Tab-separated table of C-alpha atoms in Angstrom:
chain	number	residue	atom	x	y	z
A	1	UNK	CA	101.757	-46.873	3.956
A	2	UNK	CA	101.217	-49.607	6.755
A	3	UNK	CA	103.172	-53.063	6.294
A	4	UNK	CA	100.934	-55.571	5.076
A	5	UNK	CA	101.219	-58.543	6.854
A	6	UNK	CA	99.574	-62.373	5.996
A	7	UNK	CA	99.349	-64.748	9.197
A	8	UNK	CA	99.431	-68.229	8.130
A	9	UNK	CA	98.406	-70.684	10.530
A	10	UNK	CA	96.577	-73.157	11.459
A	11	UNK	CA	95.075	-72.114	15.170
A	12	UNK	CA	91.935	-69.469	14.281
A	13	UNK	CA	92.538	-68.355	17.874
A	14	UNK	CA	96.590	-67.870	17.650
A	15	UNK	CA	95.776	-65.740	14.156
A	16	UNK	CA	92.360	-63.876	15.423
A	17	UNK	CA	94.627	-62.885	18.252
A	18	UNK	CA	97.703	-61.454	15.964
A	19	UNK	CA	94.856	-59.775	14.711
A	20	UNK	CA	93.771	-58.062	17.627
A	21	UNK	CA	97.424	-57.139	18.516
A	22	UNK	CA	97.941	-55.477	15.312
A	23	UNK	CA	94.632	-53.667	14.970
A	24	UNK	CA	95.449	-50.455	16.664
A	25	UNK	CA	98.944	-50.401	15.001
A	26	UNK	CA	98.950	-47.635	12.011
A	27	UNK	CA	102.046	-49.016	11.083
A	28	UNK	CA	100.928	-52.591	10.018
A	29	UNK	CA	98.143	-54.098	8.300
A	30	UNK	CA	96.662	-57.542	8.521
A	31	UNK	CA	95.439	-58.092	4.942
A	32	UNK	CA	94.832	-61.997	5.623
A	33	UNK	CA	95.025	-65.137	6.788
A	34	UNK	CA	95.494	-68.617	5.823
A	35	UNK	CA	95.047	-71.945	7.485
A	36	UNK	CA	97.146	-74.138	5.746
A	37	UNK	CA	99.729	-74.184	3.115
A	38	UNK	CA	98.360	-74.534	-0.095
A	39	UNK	CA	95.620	-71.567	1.678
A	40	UNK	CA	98.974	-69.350	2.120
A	41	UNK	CA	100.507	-70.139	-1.132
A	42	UNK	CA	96.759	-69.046	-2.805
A	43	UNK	CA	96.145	-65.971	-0.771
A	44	UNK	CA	99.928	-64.492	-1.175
A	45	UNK	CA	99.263	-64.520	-4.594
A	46	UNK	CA	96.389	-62.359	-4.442
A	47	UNK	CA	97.232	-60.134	-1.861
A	48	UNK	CA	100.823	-59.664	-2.149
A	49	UNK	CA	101.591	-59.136	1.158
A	50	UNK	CA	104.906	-57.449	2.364
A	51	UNK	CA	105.485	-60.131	5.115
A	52	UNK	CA	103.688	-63.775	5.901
A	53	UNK	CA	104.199	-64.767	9.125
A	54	UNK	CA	104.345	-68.378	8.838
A	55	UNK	CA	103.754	-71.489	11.044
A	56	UNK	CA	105.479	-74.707	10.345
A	57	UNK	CA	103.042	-77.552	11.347
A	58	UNK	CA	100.533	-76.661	9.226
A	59	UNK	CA	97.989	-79.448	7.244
A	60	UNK	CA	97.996	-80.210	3.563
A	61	UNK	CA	101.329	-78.048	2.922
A	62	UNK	CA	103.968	-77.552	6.185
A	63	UNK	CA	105.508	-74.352	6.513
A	64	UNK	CA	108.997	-75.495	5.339
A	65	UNK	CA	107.281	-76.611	2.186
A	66	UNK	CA	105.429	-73.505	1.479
A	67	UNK	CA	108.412	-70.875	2.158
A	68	UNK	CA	109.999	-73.182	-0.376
A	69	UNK	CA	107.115	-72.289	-2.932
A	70	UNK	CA	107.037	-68.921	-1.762
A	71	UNK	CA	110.454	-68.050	-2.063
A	72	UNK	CA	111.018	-69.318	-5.751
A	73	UNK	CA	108.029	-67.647	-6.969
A	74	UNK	CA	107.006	-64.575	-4.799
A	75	UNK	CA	110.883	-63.893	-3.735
A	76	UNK	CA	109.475	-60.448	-2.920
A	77	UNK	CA	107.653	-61.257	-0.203
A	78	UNK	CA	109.293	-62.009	3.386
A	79	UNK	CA	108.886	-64.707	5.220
A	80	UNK	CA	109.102	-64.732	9.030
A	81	UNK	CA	108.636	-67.678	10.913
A	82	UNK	CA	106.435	-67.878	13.544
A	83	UNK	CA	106.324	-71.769	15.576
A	84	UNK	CA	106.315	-73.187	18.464
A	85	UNK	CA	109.648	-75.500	17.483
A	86	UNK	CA	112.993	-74.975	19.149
A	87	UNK	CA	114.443	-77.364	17.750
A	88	UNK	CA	117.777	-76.083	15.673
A	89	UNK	CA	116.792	-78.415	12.524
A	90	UNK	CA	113.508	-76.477	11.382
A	91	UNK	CA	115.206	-72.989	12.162
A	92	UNK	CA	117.950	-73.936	9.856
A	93	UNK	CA	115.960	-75.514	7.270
A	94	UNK	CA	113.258	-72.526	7.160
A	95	UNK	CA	116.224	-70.078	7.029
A	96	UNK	CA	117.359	-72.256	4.236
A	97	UNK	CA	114.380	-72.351	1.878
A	98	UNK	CA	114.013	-68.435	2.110
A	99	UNK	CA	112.913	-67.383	5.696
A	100	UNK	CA	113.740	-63.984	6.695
A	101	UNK	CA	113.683	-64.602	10.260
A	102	UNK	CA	112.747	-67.170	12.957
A	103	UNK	CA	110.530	-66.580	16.208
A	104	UNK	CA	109.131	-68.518	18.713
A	105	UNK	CA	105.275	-68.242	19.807
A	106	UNK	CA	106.338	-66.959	23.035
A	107	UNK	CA	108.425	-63.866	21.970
A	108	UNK	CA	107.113	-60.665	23.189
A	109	UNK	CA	104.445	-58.066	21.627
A	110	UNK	CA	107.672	-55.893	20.671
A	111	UNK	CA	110.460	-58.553	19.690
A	112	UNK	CA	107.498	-59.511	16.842
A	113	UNK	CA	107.695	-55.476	15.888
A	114	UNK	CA	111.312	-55.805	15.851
A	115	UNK	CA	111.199	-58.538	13.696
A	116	UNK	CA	108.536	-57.249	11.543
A	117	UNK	CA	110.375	-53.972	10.940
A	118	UNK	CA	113.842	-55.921	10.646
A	119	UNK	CA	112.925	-57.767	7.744
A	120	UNK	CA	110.975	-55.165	5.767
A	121	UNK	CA	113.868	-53.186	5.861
A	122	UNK	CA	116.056	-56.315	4.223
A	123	UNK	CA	117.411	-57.705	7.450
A	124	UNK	CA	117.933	-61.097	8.364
């Protein structure tokens, strides 16, 4: 059975094009997306994904705010951050409220795999 995988952001064209990376991949499935994070918070509780990879600067709810949420009541699901923010403060805050893991936007087709298969398996 594929990973199933939420992408929670708020560029269409950044998540239409995790889409297309993922849609010859047997091994993961895209079972949504979400724009914001209240949208996230909504559609993880409906589709139970295995792993939301989740943007920080996000309107309505920021990332930080809804891997808080997330954690406490879908602990379950993994959380792998996926921002454009280098900046040491929101990787150790995200880690902090529950994140699984911490990539930038410009890491590689296969360190995103990596990362995707690290943390399904339990791995930080």
């Amino acid at each position: 059975m594929p990973i199933q995988i939420l992408i929670a952001d708020d560029h269409r064209l950044f998540r239409e094009g995790l889409v297309n990376l993922f849609s010859e991949s047997a091994d993961i499935e895209i079972v949504g997306q979400a724009e914001n994070g209240h949208d996230v918070i909504q559609k993880a509780e409906t589709l139970k994904p295995d792993i939301i990879l989740m943007d920080i600067a996000m309107p309505q709810l920021n990332g930080i705010e809804a891997t808080r949420i997330l954690h406490k009541t879908h602990p379950e699901i993994k959380i792998i951050a996926l921002s454009m923010h280098t900046d040491y403060q929101y990787i150790k805050q995200l880690l902090n409220e529950g994140a699984m893991g911490y990539l930038f936007k410009n890491c590689t087709y296969d360190q995103l795999i990596e990362a995707i298969n690290m943390v399904f398996s339990g791995k930080k």
